Short mmCIF file of C-alpha atoms in Angstrom, two decimals:
data_model
loop_
_atom_site.label_atom_id
_atom_site.label_comp_id
_atom_site.label_asym_id
_atom_site.label_seq_id
_atom_site.Cartn_x
_atom_site.Cartn_y
_atom_site.Cartn_z
CA MET A 284 26.02 -17.13 1.08
CA THR A 285 22.45 -18.15 0.24
CA THR A 286 22.18 -20.16 3.48
CA LYS A 287 23.44 -17.19 5.51
CA ALA A 288 21.04 -14.83 3.74
CA ARG A 289 18.06 -17.09 4.42
CA ALA A 290 19.11 -17.14 8.09
CA GLY A 291 18.94 -13.34 8.14
CA ILE A 292 22.71 -12.83 8.37
CA TYR A 293 23.92 -9.55 6.81
CA HIS A 294 27.36 -10.06 5.28
CA SER A 295 28.11 -7.01 3.09
CA THR A 296 31.11 -4.88 4.00
CA VAL A 297 29.34 -1.50 3.93
CA PRO A 298 25.89 -1.07 5.51
CA PRO A 299 23.08 0.56 3.49
CA PHE A 300 22.73 4.31 3.92
CA GLY A 301 20.67 4.99 7.04
CA TYR A 302 21.96 1.93 8.89
CA ARG A 303 25.12 0.95 10.72
CA LYS A 304 26.36 -2.42 11.90
CA SER A 305 25.48 -3.38 15.43
CA PRO A 306 28.44 -3.13 17.85
CA GLU A 307 27.34 -6.45 19.38
CA ASP A 308 26.90 -8.33 16.10
CA SER A 309 28.42 -7.12 12.81
CA HIS A 310 25.90 -9.26 10.88
CA LYS A 311 22.99 -7.19 12.22
CA LEU A 312 21.93 -3.71 11.08
CA ILE A 313 20.54 -0.99 13.33
CA PRO A 314 19.25 2.48 12.34
CA ASP A 315 21.96 5.12 12.39
CA ALA A 316 21.11 8.14 14.54
CA GLU A 317 22.65 10.59 12.04
CA THR A 318 21.53 9.22 8.67
CA ALA A 319 18.24 7.37 9.39
CA PRO A 320 16.36 10.71 9.75
CA ILE A 321 17.61 11.65 6.26
CA VAL A 322 16.06 8.48 4.82
CA ARG A 323 12.76 9.21 6.59
CA ARG A 324 12.85 12.77 5.26
CA MET A 325 13.25 11.45 1.71
CA TYR A 326 10.23 9.16 2.08
CA GLU A 327 8.14 12.03 3.46
CA LEU A 328 9.11 14.22 0.49
CA ALA A 329 8.30 11.40 -1.94
CA VAL A 330 4.82 10.82 -0.55
CA GLN A 331 4.19 14.55 -0.91
CA GLY A 332 4.55 14.01 -4.66
CA LYS A 333 8.10 15.28 -5.14
CA GLY A 334 10.14 13.52 -7.83
CA TYR A 335 13.71 12.28 -7.51
CA LYS A 336 15.18 15.50 -8.91
CA ALA A 337 13.05 17.68 -6.64
CA ILE A 338 14.02 15.62 -3.58
CA GLY A 339 17.68 16.01 -4.53
CA SER A 340 17.22 19.78 -4.77
CA VAL A 341 15.60 19.94 -1.32
CA LEU A 342 18.44 17.94 0.23
CA LYS A 343 21.05 20.05 -1.55
CA ASN A 344 19.44 23.29 -0.36
CA GLU A 345 19.31 21.92 3.18
CA ARG A 346 23.03 21.04 2.93
CA ILE A 347 22.45 17.35 3.62
CA PRO A 348 25.51 15.31 2.54
CA ILE A 349 25.21 12.40 0.11
CA PRO A 350 25.86 8.74 1.14
CA ALA A 351 29.37 8.74 -0.41
CA TYR A 352 30.34 11.53 1.97
CA TRP A 353 29.12 9.65 5.05
CA HIS A 354 30.86 6.42 4.04
CA HIS A 355 34.09 8.32 3.35
CA VAL A 356 34.31 10.34 6.57
CA ARG A 357 33.47 7.22 8.59
CA GLY A 358 36.15 5.17 6.87
CA GLU A 359 33.68 2.65 5.47
CA ARG A 360 34.46 3.27 1.80
CA THR A 361 36.86 5.68 0.09
CA TRP A 362 35.33 8.42 -2.05
CA THR A 363 38.08 9.39 -4.49
CA ARG A 364 36.29 12.60 -5.52
CA PHE A 365 36.07 13.96 -1.98
CA LYS A 366 37.23 17.60 -2.02
CA GLY A 367 37.00 18.42 1.65
CA GLU A 368 34.38 19.58 4.12
CA GLY A 369 31.90 22.15 2.84
CA ASP A 370 32.53 21.49 -0.86
CA ILE A 371 29.36 21.65 -2.96
CA SER A 372 29.97 18.15 -4.33
CA ASN A 373 29.13 16.76 -0.89
CA TYR A 374 25.50 17.84 -1.37
CA ILE A 375 24.78 16.96 -5.02
CA TRP A 376 22.43 13.98 -4.87
CA ASN A 377 22.25 11.53 -7.78
CA GLU A 378 18.71 10.61 -8.86
CA THR A 379 19.72 6.93 -9.10
CA THR A 380 20.78 6.98 -5.45
CA ILE A 381 17.50 8.56 -4.39
CA LYS A 382 15.52 6.04 -6.44
CA TRP A 383 17.42 3.15 -4.80
CA ILE A 384 16.75 4.44 -1.29
CA LEU A 385 13.06 5.01 -2.06
CA SER A 386 12.53 1.47 -3.33
CA HIS A 387 14.73 -0.82 -1.22
CA GLU A 388 13.02 -3.18 1.22
CA VAL A 389 15.86 -2.91 3.73
CA TYR A 390 14.19 0.27 5.01
CA ILE A 391 11.19 -1.76 6.24
CA GLY A 392 13.52 -4.18 8.01
CA SER A 393 13.94 -6.83 5.29
CA LEU A 394 17.16 -8.53 4.27
CA VAL A 395 17.47 -8.60 0.47
CA ALA A 396 20.30 -10.72 -0.93
CA GLN A 397 21.41 -12.82 -3.89
CA LYS A 398 20.23 -10.22 -6.40
CA GLN A 399 23.15 -10.86 -8.75
CA SER A 400 24.93 -13.85 -10.16
CA LYS A 401 28.33 -14.04 -11.85
CA LEU A 402 28.82 -15.21 -15.41
CA PHE A 403 32.25 -16.81 -14.93
CA LYS A 404 33.00 -17.27 -18.63
CA VAL A 405 32.73 -13.56 -19.31
CA GLY A 406 33.60 -12.33 -15.83
CA LYS A 407 30.49 -10.18 -15.45
CA ASN A 408 27.55 -10.02 -13.04
CA TYR A 409 23.92 -9.96 -14.08
CA VAL A 410 20.81 -9.09 -12.09
CA LYS A 411 18.62 -12.09 -11.36
CA PRO A 412 14.83 -12.01 -11.82
CA LYS A 413 13.18 -10.63 -8.68
CA ASP A 414 11.51 -13.95 -7.84
CA GLU A 415 15.00 -15.48 -7.43
CA TRP A 416 16.17 -12.95 -4.83
CA VAL A 417 16.44 -13.98 -1.19
CA VAL A 418 14.13 -11.72 0.86
CA VAL A 419 13.79 -12.30 4.61
CA LYS A 420 11.28 -9.97 6.25
CA ASP A 421 11.39 -8.37 9.70
CA ILE A 422 15.10 -8.99 10.30
CA PHE A 423 16.19 -5.42 11.17
CA GLU A 424 14.53 -2.51 12.90
CA PRO A 425 12.74 -0.58 10.12
CA ILE A 426 13.59 3.04 9.39
CA VAL A 427 10.20 3.73 7.77
CA ASP A 428 6.91 2.02 8.58
CA LEU A 429 5.35 -0.37 6.08
CA GLU A 430 2.39 1.87 5.27
CA LEU A 431 4.64 4.82 4.31
CA TRP A 432 6.94 2.54 2.29
CA GLU A 433 4.01 1.07 0.34
CA ARG A 434 2.60 4.52 -0.38
CA VAL A 435 5.96 5.63 -1.76
CA GLN A 436 6.06 2.52 -3.98
CA GLU A 437 2.64 3.54 -5.35
CA VAL A 438 3.99 7.02 -6.08
CA ASN A 439 7.15 5.56 -7.65
CA GLY A 440 5.05 3.36 -9.94
CA LYS A 441 3.00 6.32 -11.09
CA ARG A 442 6.14 8.42 -11.58
CA ARG A 443 7.64 5.83 -13.94
CA ARG A 444 4.54 6.04 -16.10
CA MET A 445 4.69 9.85 -16.14
CA CYS A 446 8.34 10.24 -17.09
CA LYS A 447 7.63 10.96 -20.76
CA ALA A 448 5.01 13.61 -20.09
CA LYS A 449 5.71 17.01 -21.66
CA ARG A 450 3.70 18.95 -19.10
CA GLU A 451 3.28 18.77 -15.34
CA PRO A 452 1.27 15.56 -14.95
CA SER A 453 -2.35 15.72 -13.87
CA ILE A 454 -2.92 15.16 -10.15
CA PHE A 455 -5.19 12.29 -11.28
CA SER A 456 -2.52 10.54 -13.36
CA GLY A 457 -2.05 7.02 -12.06
CA ILE A 458 -5.19 7.42 -9.91
CA ALA A 459 -8.01 7.57 -12.48
CA TYR A 460 -8.93 4.31 -14.25
CA CYS A 461 -11.45 2.93 -16.69
CA PRO A 462 -13.77 0.48 -14.87
CA ASP A 463 -14.47 -1.50 -18.07
CA CYS A 464 -11.01 -2.37 -19.40
CA GLY A 465 -8.89 -1.47 -16.37
CA ARG A 466 -6.55 0.89 -18.29
CA ARG A 467 -5.63 4.31 -16.99
CA ILE A 468 -7.47 7.51 -17.84
CA SER A 469 -4.89 9.73 -19.56
CA PHE A 470 -5.23 13.50 -19.60
CA PHE A 471 -4.52 15.68 -22.63
CA PRO A 472 -5.15 19.30 -23.69
CA GLU A 473 -7.67 20.58 -26.21
CA LYS A 474 -8.12 24.17 -27.35
CA SER A 475 -11.47 25.60 -26.35
CA SER A 476 -11.88 26.99 -29.87
CA LYS A 477 -9.86 27.30 -33.08
CA ASN A 478 -9.09 30.95 -32.40
CA SER A 479 -8.30 30.52 -28.72
CA GLU A 480 -4.95 29.75 -27.17
CA ARG A 481 -6.57 28.58 -23.95
CA LYS A 482 -6.42 24.83 -23.42
CA THR A 483 -8.80 22.64 -21.46
CA TYR A 484 -7.63 19.26 -20.22
CA PHE A 485 -9.71 16.13 -20.72
CA GLY A 486 -9.29 12.56 -19.54
CA SER A 487 -9.99 9.55 -21.73
CA CYS A 488 -9.55 5.78 -21.54
CA GLN A 489 -6.13 4.80 -22.89
CA SER A 490 -7.50 1.72 -24.67
CA TYR A 491 -10.05 3.82 -26.52
CA LYS A 492 -7.52 6.54 -27.30
CA ALA A 493 -5.03 4.02 -28.71
CA ASN A 494 -7.33 1.57 -30.52
CA GLY A 495 -10.72 3.22 -30.88
CA PRO A 496 -14.20 1.80 -30.17
CA ASP A 497 -13.11 -1.79 -30.85
CA ALA A 498 -11.04 -1.66 -27.63
CA CYS A 499 -13.28 0.33 -25.26
CA THR A 500 -15.54 3.37 -24.95
CA PRO A 501 -14.26 6.93 -24.35
CA HIS A 502 -14.94 7.44 -20.62
CA ARG A 503 -14.20 11.05 -21.45
CA ILE A 504 -14.27 13.61 -18.64
CA LYS A 505 -13.14 17.19 -18.23
CA GLU A 506 -10.31 17.32 -15.70
CA GLN A 507 -11.89 20.30 -13.94
CA ASP A 508 -15.18 18.42 -13.52
CA LEU A 509 -13.35 15.49 -11.93
CA TYR A 510 -11.44 17.91 -9.71
CA ASP A 511 -14.68 19.55 -8.50
CA ILE A 512 -16.36 16.19 -7.79
CA VAL A 513 -13.44 14.80 -5.79
CA LEU A 514 -12.94 18.03 -3.82
CA LYS A 515 -16.64 18.16 -2.96
CA ASP A 516 -16.72 14.51 -1.88
CA ILE A 517 -13.66 14.85 0.37
CA LYS A 518 -15.02 17.99 2.03
CA GLU A 519 -18.45 16.43 2.63
CA TRP A 520 -17.04 13.29 4.25
CA ALA A 521 -14.55 15.37 6.26
CA ALA A 522 -17.32 17.62 7.59
CA MET A 523 -19.46 14.61 8.55
CA ALA A 524 -16.52 12.92 10.28
CA LEU A 525 -15.72 16.10 12.19
CA ALA A 526 -19.36 16.52 13.30
CA ASP A 527 -20.05 12.91 14.33
CA GLU A 528 -17.30 10.36 13.74
CA TRP A 529 -19.33 7.51 15.27
CA ALA A 530 -22.18 8.08 12.83
CA VAL A 531 -19.69 8.05 9.95
CA LEU A 532 -18.08 4.87 11.32
CA ASP A 533 -21.52 3.22 11.31
CA ARG A 534 -22.09 4.35 7.72
CA VAL A 535 -18.68 3.10 6.60
CA MET A 536 -19.16 -0.29 8.28
CA GLU A 537 -22.66 -0.58 6.82
CA GLN A 538 -21.31 0.09 3.34
CA GLN A 539 -18.45 -2.36 3.87
CA GLN A 540 -21.05 -4.98 4.75
CA LEU A 541 -23.02 -4.19 1.58
CA ASN A 542 -19.86 -4.44 -0.53
CA SER A 543 -18.87 -7.71 1.14
CA THR A 544 -20.21 -11.14 0.22
CA VAL A 545 -19.84 -12.20 3.85
CA ASP A 546 -22.69 -11.89 6.39
CA TYR A 547 -20.84 -11.21 9.64
CA GLY A 548 -24.00 -11.52 11.71
CA LEU A 549 -24.47 -15.03 10.34
CA ILE A 550 -20.82 -15.81 11.11
CA GLU A 551 -21.25 -14.88 14.77
CA GLY A 552 -24.34 -17.09 14.96
CA LYS A 553 -22.44 -20.03 13.45
CA LYS A 554 -19.57 -19.51 15.88
CA ARG A 555 -21.93 -19.68 18.84
CA THR A 556 -23.59 -22.83 17.50
CA ILE A 557 -20.27 -24.56 16.85
CA GLY A 558 -18.92 -23.49 20.25
CA LYS A 559 -21.95 -24.94 22.00
CA ARG A 560 -21.64 -28.24 20.09
CA LEU A 561 -17.91 -28.48 20.92
CA GLU A 562 -18.72 -28.11 24.61
CA GLU A 563 -21.29 -30.91 24.30
CA ILE A 564 -18.79 -33.21 22.55
CA GLU A 565 -16.16 -32.44 25.22
CA LYS A 566 -18.62 -33.50 27.90
CA VAL A 567 -19.55 -36.68 25.99
CA ILE A 568 -15.89 -37.66 25.52
CA SER A 569 -15.17 -37.04 29.21
CA LYS A 570 -18.20 -39.14 30.16
CA LEU A 571 -17.09 -41.99 27.89
CA TYR A 572 -13.64 -42.04 29.51
CA GLU A 573 -15.21 -41.92 32.97
CA ASP A 574 -17.60 -44.81 32.23
CA TYR A 575 -14.75 -46.84 30.78
CA ALA A 576 -12.51 -46.16 33.78
CA LEU A 577 -15.28 -47.19 36.21
CA GLY A 578 -16.08 -50.33 34.25
CA ARG A 579 -19.48 -49.13 33.14
CA LEU A 580 -18.46 -49.24 29.44
CA ALA A 581 -16.71 -52.03 27.58
CA GLY A 582 -13.50 -51.38 25.64
CA THR A 583 -15.11 -52.32 22.33
CA SER A 584 -17.88 -49.78 22.90
CA ILE A 585 -15.49 -46.91 23.55
CA ASP A 586 -13.43 -47.93 20.50
CA ASN A 587 -16.58 -47.68 18.36
CA LEU A 588 -17.92 -44.41 19.81
CA MET A 589 -14.77 -42.35 20.37
CA PRO A 590 -13.57 -42.01 16.72
CA LYS A 591 -17.00 -40.69 15.69
CA TYR A 592 -16.94 -37.87 18.25
CA GLN A 593 -13.28 -37.08 17.66
CA ARG A 594 -13.85 -36.74 13.90
CA GLU A 595 -16.80 -34.41 14.51
CA GLN A 596 -14.76 -32.44 17.03
CA GLU A 597 -11.85 -32.01 14.58
CA GLU A 598 -14.14 -30.92 11.74
CA LEU A 599 -15.95 -28.38 13.94
CA LYS A 600 -12.62 -26.93 15.11
CA LYS A 601 -11.59 -26.39 11.48
CA GLN A 602 -14.91 -24.66 10.75
CA LEU A 603 -14.56 -22.49 13.86
CA PHE A 604 -11.01 -21.48 12.88
CA ALA A 605 -12.19 -20.41 9.40
CA LEU A 606 -15.03 -18.38 10.92
CA GLN A 607 -12.65 -16.74 13.39
CA GLU A 608 -10.41 -15.67 10.49
CA GLN A 609 -13.40 -14.04 8.80
CA SER A 610 -14.27 -12.28 12.06
CA ALA A 611 -10.68 -11.03 12.29
CA GLU A 612 -11.05 -9.54 8.80
CA HIS A 613 -14.15 -7.70 10.04
CA ASP A 614 -12.23 -6.36 13.05
CA SER A 615 -9.43 -5.23 10.71
CA THR A 616 -12.00 -3.46 8.54
CA GLU A 617 -13.27 -1.56 11.57
CA GLN A 618 -9.73 -0.53 12.50
CA ASN A 619 -9.11 0.67 8.94
CA ALA A 620 -12.36 2.63 9.02
CA GLY A 621 -11.13 4.34 12.19
CA LYS A 622 -7.84 5.22 10.47
CA TRP A 623 -9.70 6.68 7.50
CA ILE A 624 -11.97 8.79 9.72
CA SER A 625 -8.97 10.19 11.62
CA LEU A 626 -7.39 11.06 8.26
CA ILE A 627 -10.39 12.51 6.41
CA ARG A 628 -11.65 14.73 9.24
CA GLN A 629 -8.53 16.88 8.87
CA TYR A 630 -9.76 18.12 5.47
CA SER A 631 -13.08 19.78 6.32
CA ASP A 632 -11.67 23.22 5.35
CA LEU A 633 -9.91 21.97 2.22
CA LYS A 634 -9.70 24.71 -0.41
CA GLU A 635 -7.83 23.00 -3.24
CA LEU A 636 -6.44 19.61 -4.25
CA ASN A 637 -2.89 18.61 -5.06
CA SER A 638 -1.15 15.32 -5.79
CA CYS A 639 -0.01 14.97 -2.17
CA ILE A 640 -3.58 15.11 -0.84
CA ILE A 641 -4.89 12.84 -3.59
CA ASN A 642 -2.24 10.18 -2.88
CA GLU A 643 -2.77 10.42 0.86
CA LEU A 644 -6.54 9.94 0.72
CA ILE A 645 -7.33 8.01 -2.46
CA THR A 646 -6.04 4.79 -4.04
CA LYS A 647 -8.02 4.98 -7.30
CA ILE A 648 -10.93 6.67 -9.05
CA LEU A 649 -13.09 4.79 -11.56
CA VAL A 650 -14.49 7.04 -14.28
CA GLY A 651 -17.62 5.57 -15.85
CA ASP A 652 -18.75 6.16 -19.41
CA LYS A 653 -21.44 8.70 -20.17
CA ARG A 654 -25.00 7.45 -20.52
CA ARG A 655 -28.47 8.97 -20.78
CA VAL A 656 -30.84 8.98 -17.81
CA ASN A 657 -34.22 10.68 -18.28
CA GLY A 658 -32.88 12.47 -21.33
CA GLU A 659 -29.77 13.83 -19.62
CA LYS A 660 -26.16 12.69 -19.93
CA VAL A 661 -24.74 11.42 -16.65
CA GLN A 662 -21.42 9.89 -15.67
CA SER A 663 -20.57 7.85 -12.57
CA ILE A 664 -17.44 8.59 -10.55
CA GLU A 665 -16.38 5.95 -8.02
CA ILE A 666 -13.81 7.13 -5.48
CA HIS A 667 -11.83 4.44 -3.64
CA TYR A 668 -10.46 5.88 -0.42
CA ARG A 669 -7.37 4.59 1.34
CA PHE A 670 -8.10 1.96 4.00
CA ILE A 671 -11.79 1.51 3.13
CA GLY A 672 -12.35 1.46 -0.64
CA ASN A 673 -15.48 2.95 -2.20
CA LEU A 674 -18.37 4.12 -0.05
CA THR A 675 -21.35 3.51 -2.33
CA ASP A 676 -22.62 0.61 -4.41
CA SER A 677 -22.75 2.44 -7.73
CA GLY A 678 -20.11 5.13 -7.36
CA ASN A 679 -19.55 8.28 -5.35
CA GLY A 680 -22.11 10.37 -7.18
CA GLU A 681 -23.24 11.23 -10.68
CA THR A 682 -22.02 14.17 -12.74
CA ILE A 683 -24.44 15.67 -15.22
CA GLN A 684 -22.70 16.95 -18.36
#
């Protein structure tokens, strides 16, 4: 089975929900026209910030049948609790099922096999460590694209950390981090005064909150202040991108160059120099062969000279390949900057933030500790946008407390 799995051969009896077996080859999966859109819908709901239970409620309200129903009516697997068409049980989605669909790599076209092993002495299966699974990428046509799948995995990771929260989690939960220790900024309520019932939410470094000043410093921030800063920053960049996207692209690329340790101008110069030298060596080698063929150069001479030029040629080709890879990274950075500009310019009229917008635009926010500058308390906030990272050297602005 392991050999077949590594060869990309699907051998399970029932295909995963959203797929069906190819009529030409039963060991290949192809997206199912009826159920693949349901899977895509679930991923879209997840990236909007909806939890497993909320997604199940949406699907139930839209009268979308569960996987057991589809397998049963198609004769793929018997569902013993099937009560007929239209019964409410056909639309009650289990959170475990939703979680499985929103985390499985099959939906980006990967074959995942050998997840379990049998303990023969006790007759039970156990789940192997993930690094022992067989995962073969790009075997099937994906139902969701890689970028959407990865964003949902980010959301899933944050959701697992929020599961014990007693209130609706902050839109910055799983996004805001301490830049000093790397732990998350957790948000908690405080009453504005002893006699007031009104609560204000503050964020603080988890290390400091758990272990005090020996572990870290507070990095304390009012949630509303962070909200205002992020909203303002998004709107400003969106307005600039809408007014002149090329100017913003130049600014983004300039900042990427400042953040990078690589001088791409120097790389291009080195590539030209190496290319010119390779042309010279090619001419020299051709001339050596020509002189040898015409009897103008002895065999011992060519044996002494040729290895020297060939070694230099090989070394220069390796250097050129490494420089070309660095240039490709620069080109990728420019493409990502274009993606970010297309995304951010849609939010010039943004009125309020929610978790969906935060997760779409931002990968993390670093909340600095408070410090005094010219007698005033200030605090740095560094916003890392999707595709491009942070846009300033020292953070995306200073908040004065």
